Coordinates of N, CA and C in Angstrom, one line a residue:
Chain A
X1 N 21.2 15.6 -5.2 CA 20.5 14.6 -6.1 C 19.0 14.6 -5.7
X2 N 18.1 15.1 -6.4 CA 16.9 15.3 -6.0 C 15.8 13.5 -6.2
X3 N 15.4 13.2 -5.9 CA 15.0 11.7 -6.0 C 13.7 12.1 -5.7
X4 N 12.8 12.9 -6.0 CA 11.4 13.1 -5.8 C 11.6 14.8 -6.2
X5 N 10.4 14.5 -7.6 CA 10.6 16.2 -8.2 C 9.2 16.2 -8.5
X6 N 9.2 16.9 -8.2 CA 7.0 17.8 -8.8 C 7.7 18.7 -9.8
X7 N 7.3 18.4 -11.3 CA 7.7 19.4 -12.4 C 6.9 20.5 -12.3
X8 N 5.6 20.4 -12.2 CA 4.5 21.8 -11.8 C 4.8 22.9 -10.6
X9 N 5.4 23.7 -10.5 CA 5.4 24.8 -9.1 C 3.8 25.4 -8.9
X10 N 3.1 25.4 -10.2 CA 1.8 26.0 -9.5 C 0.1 24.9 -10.9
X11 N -0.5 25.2 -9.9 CA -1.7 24.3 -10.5 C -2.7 25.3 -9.9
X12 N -3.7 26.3 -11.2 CA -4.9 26.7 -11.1 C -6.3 26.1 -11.4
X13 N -7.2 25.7 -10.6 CA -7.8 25.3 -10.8 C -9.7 26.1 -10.3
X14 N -10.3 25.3 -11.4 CA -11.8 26.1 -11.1 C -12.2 25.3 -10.0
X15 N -13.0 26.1 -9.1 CA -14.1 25.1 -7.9 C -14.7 24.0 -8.4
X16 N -15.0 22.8 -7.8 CA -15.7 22.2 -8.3 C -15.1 21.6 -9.6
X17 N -13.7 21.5 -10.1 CA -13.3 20.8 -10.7 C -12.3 19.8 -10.4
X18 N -11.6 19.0 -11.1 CA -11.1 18.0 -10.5 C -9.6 18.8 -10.8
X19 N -8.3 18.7 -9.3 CA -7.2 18.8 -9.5 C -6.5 17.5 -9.7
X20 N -4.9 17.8 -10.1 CA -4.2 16.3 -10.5 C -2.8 17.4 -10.5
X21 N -2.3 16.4 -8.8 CA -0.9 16.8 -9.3 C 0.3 15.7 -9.5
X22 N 0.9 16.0 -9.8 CA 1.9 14.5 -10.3 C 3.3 14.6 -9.7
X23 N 3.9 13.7 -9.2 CA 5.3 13.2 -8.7 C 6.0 12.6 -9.4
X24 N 7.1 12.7 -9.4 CA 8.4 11.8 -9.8 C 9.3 11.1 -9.4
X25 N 9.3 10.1 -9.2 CA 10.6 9.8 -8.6 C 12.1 8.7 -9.0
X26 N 13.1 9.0 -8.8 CA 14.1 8.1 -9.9 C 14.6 6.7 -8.4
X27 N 14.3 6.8 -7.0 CA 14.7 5.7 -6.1 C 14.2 4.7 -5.9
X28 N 14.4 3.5 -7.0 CA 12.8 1.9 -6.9 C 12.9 1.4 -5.4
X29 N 14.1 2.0 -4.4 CA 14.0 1.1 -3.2 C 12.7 2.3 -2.5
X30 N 12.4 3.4 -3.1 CA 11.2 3.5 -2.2 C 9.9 3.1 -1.8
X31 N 9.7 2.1 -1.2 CA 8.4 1.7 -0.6 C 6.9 2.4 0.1
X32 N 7.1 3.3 -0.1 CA 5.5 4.4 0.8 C 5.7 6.0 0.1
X33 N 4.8 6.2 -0.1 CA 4.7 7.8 -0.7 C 3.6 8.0 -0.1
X34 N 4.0 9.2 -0.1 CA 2.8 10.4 0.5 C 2.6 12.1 0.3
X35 N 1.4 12.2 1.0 CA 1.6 13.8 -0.2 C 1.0 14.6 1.2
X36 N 1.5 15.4 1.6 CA 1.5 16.7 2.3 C 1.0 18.2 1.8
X37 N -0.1 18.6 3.0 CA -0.6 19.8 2.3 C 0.0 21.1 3.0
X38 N 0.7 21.7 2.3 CA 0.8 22.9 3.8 C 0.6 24.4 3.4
X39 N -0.2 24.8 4.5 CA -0.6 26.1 4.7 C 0.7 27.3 5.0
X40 N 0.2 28.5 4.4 CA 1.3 29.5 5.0 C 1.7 29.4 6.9
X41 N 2.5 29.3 7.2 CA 3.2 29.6 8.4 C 2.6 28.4 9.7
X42 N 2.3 27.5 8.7 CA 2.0 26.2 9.3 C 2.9 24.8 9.2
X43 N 2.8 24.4 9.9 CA 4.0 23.0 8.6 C 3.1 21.5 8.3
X44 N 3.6 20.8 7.6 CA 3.2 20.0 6.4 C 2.0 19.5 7.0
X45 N 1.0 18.8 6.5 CA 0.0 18.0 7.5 C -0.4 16.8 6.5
X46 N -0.2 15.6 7.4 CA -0.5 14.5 6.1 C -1.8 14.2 5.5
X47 N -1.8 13.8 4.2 CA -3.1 14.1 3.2 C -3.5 12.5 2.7
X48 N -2.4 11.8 2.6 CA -2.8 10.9 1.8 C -1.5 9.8 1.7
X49 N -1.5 8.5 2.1 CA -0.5 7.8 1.4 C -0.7 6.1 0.6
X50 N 0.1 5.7 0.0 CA 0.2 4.6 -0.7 C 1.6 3.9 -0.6
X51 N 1.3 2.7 -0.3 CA 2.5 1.8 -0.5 C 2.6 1.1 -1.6
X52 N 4.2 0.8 -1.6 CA 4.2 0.4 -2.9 C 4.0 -0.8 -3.2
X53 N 3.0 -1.4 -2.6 CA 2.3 -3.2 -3.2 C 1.2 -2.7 -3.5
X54 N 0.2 -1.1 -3.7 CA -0.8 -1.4 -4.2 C -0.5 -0.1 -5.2
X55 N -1.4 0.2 -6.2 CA -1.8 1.2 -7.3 C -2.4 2.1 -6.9
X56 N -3.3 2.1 -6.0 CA -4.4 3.0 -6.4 C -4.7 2.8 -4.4
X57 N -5.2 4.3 -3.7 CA -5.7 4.6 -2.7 C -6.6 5.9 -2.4
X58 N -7.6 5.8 -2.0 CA -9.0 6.6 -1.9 C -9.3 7.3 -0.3
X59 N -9.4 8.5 0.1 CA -9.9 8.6 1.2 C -10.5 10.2 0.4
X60 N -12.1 9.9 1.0 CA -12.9 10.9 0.5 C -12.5 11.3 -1.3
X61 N -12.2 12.8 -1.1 CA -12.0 13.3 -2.7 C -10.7 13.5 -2.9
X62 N -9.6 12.4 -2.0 CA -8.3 12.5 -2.7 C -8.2 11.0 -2.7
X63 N -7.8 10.9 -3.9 CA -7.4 9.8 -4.9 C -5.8 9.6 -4.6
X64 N -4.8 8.9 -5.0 CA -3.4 8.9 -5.0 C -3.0 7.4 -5.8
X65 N -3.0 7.8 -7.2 CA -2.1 6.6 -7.9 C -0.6 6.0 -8.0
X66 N -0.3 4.9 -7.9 CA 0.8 4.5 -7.8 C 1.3 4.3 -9.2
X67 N 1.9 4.7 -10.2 CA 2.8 3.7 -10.9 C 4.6 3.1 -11.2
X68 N 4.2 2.4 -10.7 CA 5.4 1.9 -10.1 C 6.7 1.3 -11.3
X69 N 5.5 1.3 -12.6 CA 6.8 1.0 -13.7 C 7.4 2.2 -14.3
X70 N 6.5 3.5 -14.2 CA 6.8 4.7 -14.9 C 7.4 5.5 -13.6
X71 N 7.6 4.6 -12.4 CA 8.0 5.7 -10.9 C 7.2 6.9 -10.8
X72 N 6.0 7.0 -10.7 CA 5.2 8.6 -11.1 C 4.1 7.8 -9.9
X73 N 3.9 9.4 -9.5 CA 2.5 9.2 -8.9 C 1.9 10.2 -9.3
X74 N 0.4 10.5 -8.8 CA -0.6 11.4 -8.8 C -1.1 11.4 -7.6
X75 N -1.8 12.6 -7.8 CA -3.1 12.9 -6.4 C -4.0 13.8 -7.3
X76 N -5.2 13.2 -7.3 CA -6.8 13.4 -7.7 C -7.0 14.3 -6.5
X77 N -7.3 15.6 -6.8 CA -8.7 15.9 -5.9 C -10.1 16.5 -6.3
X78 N -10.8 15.8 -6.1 CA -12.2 15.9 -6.9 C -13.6 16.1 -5.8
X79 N -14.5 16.7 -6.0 CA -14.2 18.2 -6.7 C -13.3 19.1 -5.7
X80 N -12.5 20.1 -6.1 CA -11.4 20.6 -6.0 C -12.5 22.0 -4.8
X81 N -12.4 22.2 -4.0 CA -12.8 23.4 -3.0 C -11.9 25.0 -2.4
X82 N -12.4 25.9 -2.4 CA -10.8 26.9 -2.0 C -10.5 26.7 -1.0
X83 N -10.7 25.9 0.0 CA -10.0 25.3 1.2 C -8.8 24.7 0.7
X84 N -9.1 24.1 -0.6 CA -7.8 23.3 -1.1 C -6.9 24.2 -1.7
X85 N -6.8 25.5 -1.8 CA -5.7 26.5 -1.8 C -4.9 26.1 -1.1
X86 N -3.3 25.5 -1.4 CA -2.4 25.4 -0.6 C -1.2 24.7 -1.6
X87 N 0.2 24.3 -0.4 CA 1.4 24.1 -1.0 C 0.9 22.5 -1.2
X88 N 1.3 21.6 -2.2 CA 1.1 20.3 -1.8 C 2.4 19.7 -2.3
X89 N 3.2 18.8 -1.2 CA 4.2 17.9 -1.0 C 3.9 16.8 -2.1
X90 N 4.5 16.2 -2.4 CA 5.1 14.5 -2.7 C 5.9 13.7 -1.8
X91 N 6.1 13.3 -0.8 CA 6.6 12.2 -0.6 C 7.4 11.4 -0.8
X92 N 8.4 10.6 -0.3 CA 8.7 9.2 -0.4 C 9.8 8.7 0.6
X93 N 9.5 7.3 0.8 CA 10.5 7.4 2.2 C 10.4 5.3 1.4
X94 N 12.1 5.0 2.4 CA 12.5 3.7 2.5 C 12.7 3.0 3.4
X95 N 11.9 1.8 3.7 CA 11.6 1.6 5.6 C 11.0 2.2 5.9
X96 N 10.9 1.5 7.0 CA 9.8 1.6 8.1 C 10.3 3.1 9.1
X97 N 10.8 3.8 9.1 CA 11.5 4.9 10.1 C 11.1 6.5 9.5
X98 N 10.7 6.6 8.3 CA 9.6 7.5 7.9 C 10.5 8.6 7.9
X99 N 11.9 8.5 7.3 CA 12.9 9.7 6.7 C 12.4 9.8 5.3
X100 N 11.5 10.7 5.2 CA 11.4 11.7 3.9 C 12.2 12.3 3.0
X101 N 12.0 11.7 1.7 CA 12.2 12.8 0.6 C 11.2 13.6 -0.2
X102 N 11.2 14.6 -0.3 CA 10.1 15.6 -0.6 C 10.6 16.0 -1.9
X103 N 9.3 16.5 -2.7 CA 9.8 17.0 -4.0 C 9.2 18.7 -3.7
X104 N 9.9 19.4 -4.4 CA 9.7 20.9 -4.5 C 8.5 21.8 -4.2
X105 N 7.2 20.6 -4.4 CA 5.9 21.2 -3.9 C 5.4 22.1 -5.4
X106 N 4.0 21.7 -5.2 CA 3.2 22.3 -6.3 C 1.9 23.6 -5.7
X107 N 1.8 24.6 -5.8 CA 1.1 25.8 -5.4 C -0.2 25.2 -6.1
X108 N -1.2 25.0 -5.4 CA -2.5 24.8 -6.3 C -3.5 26.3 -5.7
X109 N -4.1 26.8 -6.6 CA -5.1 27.9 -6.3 C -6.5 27.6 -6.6
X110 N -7.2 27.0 -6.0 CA -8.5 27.1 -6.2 C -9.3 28.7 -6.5
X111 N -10.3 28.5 -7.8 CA -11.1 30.1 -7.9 C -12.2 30.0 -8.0
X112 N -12.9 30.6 -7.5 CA -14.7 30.5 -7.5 C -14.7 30.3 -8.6
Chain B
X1 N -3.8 16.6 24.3 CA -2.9 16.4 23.3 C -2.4 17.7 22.8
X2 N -1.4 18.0 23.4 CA -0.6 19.1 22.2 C 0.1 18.3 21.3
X3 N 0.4 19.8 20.2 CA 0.6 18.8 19.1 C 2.2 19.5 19.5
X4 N 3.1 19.3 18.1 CA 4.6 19.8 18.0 C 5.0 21.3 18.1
X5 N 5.4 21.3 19.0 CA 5.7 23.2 18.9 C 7.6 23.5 18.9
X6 N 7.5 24.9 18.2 CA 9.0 25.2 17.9 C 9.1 26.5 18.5
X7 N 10.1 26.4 18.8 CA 10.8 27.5 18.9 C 12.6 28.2 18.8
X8 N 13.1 29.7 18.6 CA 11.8 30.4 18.3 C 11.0 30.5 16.7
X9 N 10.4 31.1 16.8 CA 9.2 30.9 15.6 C 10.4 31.3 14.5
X10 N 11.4 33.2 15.0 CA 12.1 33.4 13.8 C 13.1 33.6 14.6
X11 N 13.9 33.8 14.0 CA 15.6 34.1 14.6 C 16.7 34.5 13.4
X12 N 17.2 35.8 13.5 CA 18.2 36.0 13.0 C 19.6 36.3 13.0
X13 N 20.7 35.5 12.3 CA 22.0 35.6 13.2 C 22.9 35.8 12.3
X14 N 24.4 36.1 12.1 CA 24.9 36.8 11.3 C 26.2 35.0 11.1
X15 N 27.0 35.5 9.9 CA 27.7 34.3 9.2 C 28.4 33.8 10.5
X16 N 29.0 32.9 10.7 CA 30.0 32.3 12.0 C 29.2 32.2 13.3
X17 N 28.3 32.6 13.2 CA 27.8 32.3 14.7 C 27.0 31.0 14.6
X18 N 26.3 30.6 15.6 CA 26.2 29.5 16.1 C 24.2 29.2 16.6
X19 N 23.2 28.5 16.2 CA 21.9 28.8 16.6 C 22.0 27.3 16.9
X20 N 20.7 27.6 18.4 CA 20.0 26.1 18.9 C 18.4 26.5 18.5
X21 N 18.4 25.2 17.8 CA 16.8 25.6 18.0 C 15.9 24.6 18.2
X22 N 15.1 24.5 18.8 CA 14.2 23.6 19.5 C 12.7 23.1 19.7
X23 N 12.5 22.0 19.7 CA 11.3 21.0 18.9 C 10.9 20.3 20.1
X24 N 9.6 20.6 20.9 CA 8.7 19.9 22.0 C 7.7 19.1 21.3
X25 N 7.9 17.4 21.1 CA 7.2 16.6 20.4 C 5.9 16.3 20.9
X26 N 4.9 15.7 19.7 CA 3.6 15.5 20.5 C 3.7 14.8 21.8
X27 N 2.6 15.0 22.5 CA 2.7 14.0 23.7 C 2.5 12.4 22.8
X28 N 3.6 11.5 23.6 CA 3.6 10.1 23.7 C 4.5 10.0 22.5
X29 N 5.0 10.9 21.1 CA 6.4 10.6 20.9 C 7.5 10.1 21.0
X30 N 7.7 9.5 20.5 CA 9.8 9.0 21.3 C 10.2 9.2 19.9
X31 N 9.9 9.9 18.7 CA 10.8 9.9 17.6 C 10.6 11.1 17.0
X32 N 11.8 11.9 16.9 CA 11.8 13.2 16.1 C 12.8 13.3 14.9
X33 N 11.9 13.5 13.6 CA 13.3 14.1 12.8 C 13.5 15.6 12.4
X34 N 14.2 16.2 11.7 CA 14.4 17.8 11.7 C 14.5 17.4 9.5
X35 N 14.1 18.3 9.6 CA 14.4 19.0 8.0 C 14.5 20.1 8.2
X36 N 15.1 21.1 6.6 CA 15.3 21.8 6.3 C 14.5 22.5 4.5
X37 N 14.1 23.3 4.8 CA 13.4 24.0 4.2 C 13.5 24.8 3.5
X38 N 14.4 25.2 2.2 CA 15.0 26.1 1.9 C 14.0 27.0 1.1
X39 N 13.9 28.0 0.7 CA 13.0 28.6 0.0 C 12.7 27.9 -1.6
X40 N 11.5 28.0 -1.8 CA 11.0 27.1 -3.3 C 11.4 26.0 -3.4
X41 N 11.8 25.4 -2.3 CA 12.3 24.0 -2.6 C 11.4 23.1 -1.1
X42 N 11.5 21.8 -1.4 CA 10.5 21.1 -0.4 C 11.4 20.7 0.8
X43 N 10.7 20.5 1.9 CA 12.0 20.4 3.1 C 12.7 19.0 2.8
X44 N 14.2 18.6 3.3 CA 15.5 17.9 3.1 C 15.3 17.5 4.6
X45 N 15.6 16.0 4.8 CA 15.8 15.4 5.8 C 17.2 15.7 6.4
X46 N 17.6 16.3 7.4 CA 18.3 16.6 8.2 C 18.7 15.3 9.2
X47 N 18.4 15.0 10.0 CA 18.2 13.8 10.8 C 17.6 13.4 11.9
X48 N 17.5 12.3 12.4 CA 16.1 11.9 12.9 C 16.5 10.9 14.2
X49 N 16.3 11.6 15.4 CA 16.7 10.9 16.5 C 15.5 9.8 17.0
X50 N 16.0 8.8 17.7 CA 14.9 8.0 18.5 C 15.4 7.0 19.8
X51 N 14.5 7.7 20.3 CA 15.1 7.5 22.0 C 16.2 7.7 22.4
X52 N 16.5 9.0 22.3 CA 18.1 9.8 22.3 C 18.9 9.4 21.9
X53 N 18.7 9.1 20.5 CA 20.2 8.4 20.1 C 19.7 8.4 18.3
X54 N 20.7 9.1 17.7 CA 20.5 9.6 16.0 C 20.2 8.1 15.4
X55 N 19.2 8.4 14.7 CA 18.6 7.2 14.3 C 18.7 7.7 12.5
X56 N 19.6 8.0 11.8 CA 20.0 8.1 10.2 C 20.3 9.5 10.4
X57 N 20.6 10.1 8.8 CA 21.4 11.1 8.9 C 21.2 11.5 7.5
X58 N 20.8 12.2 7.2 CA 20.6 12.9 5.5 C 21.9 13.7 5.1
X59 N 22.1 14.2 4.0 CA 23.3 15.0 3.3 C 23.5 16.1 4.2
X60 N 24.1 16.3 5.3 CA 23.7 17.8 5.7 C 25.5 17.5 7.0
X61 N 26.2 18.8 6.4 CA 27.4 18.3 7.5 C 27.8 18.2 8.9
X62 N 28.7 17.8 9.6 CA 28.9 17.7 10.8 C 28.4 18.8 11.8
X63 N 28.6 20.1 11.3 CA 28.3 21.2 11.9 C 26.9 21.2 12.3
X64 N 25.4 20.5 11.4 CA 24.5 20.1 12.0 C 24.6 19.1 12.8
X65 N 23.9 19.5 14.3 CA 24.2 18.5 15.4 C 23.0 18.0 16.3
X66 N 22.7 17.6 16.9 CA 21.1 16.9 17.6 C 20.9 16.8 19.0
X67 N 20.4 16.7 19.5 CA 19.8 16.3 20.6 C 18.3 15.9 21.1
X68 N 18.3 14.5 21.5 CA 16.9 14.2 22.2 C 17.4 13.8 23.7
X69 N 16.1 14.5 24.6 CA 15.8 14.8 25.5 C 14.9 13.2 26.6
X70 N 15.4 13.0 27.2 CA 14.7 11.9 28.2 C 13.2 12.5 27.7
X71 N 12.7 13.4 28.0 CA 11.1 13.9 28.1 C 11.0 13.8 26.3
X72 N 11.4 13.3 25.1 CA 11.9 13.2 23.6 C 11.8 14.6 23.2
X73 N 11.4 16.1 24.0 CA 11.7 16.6 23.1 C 13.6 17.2 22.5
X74 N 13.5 18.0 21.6 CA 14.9 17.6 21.1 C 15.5 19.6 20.2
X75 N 16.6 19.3 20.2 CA 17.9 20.6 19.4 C 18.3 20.2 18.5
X76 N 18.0 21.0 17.4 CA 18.8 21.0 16.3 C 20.0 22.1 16.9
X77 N 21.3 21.6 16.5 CA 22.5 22.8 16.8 C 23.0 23.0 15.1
X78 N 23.6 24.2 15.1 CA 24.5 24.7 13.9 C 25.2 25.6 14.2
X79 N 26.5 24.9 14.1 CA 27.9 26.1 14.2 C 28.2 26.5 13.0
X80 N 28.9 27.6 12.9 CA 29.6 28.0 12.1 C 28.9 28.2 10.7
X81 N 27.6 29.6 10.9 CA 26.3 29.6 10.0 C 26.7 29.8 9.0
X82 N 26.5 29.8 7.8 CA 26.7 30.0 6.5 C 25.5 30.4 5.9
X83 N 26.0 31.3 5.1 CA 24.4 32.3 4.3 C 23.2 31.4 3.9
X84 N 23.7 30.3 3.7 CA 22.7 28.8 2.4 C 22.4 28.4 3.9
X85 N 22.5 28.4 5.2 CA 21.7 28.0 5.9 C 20.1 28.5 6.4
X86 N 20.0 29.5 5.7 CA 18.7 30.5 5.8 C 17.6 29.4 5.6
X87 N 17.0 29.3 6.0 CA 15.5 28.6 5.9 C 14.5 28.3 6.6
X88 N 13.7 27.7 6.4 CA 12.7 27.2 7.4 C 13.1 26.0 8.0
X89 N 13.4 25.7 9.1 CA 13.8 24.4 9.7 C 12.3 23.8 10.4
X90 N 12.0 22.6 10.1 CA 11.2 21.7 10.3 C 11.3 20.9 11.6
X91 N 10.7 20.6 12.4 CA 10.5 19.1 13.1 C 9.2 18.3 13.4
X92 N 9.6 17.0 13.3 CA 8.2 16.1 13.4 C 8.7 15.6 14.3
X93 N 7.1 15.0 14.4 CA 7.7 13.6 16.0 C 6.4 12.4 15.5
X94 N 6.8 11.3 15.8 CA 5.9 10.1 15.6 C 6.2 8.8 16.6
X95 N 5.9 8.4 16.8 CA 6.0 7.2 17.8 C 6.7 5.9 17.1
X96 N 7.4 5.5 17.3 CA 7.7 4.4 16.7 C 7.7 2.5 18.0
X97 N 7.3 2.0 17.2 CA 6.9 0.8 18.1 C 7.1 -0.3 17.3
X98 N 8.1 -1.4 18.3 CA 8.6 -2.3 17.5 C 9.5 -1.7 16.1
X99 N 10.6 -0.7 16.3 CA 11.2 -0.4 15.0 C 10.9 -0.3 13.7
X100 N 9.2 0.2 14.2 CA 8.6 0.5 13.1 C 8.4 2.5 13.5
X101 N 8.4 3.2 12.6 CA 7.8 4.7 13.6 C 6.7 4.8 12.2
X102 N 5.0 5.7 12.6 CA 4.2 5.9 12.1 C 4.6 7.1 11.4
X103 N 5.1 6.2 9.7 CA 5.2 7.3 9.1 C 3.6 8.5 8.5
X104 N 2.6 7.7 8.4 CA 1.5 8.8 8.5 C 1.2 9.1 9.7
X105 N 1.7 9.3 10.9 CA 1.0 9.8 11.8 C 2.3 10.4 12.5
X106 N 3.2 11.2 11.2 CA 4.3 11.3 11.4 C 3.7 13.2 11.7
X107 N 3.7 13.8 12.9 CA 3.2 15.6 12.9 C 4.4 16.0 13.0
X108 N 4.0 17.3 12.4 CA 5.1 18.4 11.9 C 4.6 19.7 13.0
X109 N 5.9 20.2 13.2 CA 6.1 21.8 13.8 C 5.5 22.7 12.8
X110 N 5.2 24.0 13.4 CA 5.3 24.7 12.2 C 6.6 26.2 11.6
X111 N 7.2 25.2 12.3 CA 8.8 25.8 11.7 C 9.7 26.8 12.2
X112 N 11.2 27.0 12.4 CA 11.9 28.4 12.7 C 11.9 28.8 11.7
X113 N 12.1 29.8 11.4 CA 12.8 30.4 10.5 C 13.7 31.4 10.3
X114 N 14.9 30.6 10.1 CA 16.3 31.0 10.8 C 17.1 32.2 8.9
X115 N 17.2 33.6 9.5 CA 17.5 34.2 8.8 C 18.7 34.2 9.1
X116 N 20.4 34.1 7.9 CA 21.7 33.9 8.2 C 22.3 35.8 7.1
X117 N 22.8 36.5 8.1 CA 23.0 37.7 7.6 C 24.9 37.9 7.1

């Protein structure tokens, strides 16, 4: 039973433009999402999270919206760099003890 | 500060047999969980010890088994391999204080990758 799905497997994007990848989830007891970036033959590294009492959270050029009536999130990254070539997670966990559910991961490619 | 290290990096072992494999948490640690990683799919919580003693337990059967270590680092065991066990196996470690553990300052290994023949 998958409870956190990324419908996109891959997202191309120009330099300098803004990415947006989007999450789903069907579990309302989840309280904290977060979104993980991971490199080939490295593992996950945290990027960004939001709890579920607010909408909206900002650090630098990633953005991360909450909507909590539609169960969806996003992650903004603006402007988008090829450093940001990589796998990116979704998130979501219930309590405080930070057992993860992950959705399938979205391939983003940055191109000059 | 080291961060989480695994080993070994890869390992391959044939149906019925049996693999340990093993997660040295960041320093100051006392909580690790393990996932599973299957190919194109995002890693599956496996389960998550704290202070040597299994602290929850995701969909994954008895034959997956645990161990944390006085020093926290910790074993994933699996008997009796099965071909669908192929993957990339995961561990994090995070501190938890007051029965809370930091789930953003939750670090990740960077994986076995256990081939089942």
């Amino acid at each position: 039973d998958q409870q956190v799905k990324q419908n996109s497997p891959s997202l191309s994007v120009q330099e300098g433009r803004i990415s947006i990848l989007n999450c789903d989830y069907t579990n309302s007891m989840f309280d904290y999402f977060l979104w993980y970036k991971k490199y080939p033959a490295e593992g996950p590294t945290f990027l960004i999270s939001i709890s579920s009492i607010k909408d909206k959270n900002e650090d630098g050029r990633f953005t991360v919206f909450l909507n909590k009536s539609a169960k969806h999130l996003s992650l903004h990254i603006v402007p988008s760099q090829p450093g940001d070539s990589a796998v990116y997670f979704c998130a979501a966990s219930r309590g405080s003890w930070g057992k993860l559910q992950f959705g399938a991961g979205t391939q983003v490619v940055v191109t000059p | 500060e080291t961060g989480v290290t695994q080993s070994p990096t890869h390992l391959i072992k044939t149906r019925g047999q049996q693999v340990t494999l093993r997660c040295s948490s960041q320093s100051g640690h006392n909580t690790v969980s393990w996932y599973q990683q299957a190919l194109g799919q995002g890693p599956q919580f496996i389960f998550q010890y704290y202070r040597e003693e299994e602290n929850g337990r995701g969909n994954f059967p008895p034959r997956f088994s645990g161990l944390q270590f006085p020093n926290y680092s910790s074993e994933l065991n699996v008997n009796a391999l099965e071909l669908d066990d192929s993957a990339l196996y995961l561990c994090a470690s995070s501190l938890a204080v007051g029965g809370r553990a930091g789930t953003d300052t939750q670090y990740f290994g960077p994986g076995t990758r256990l081939t089942v023949l």
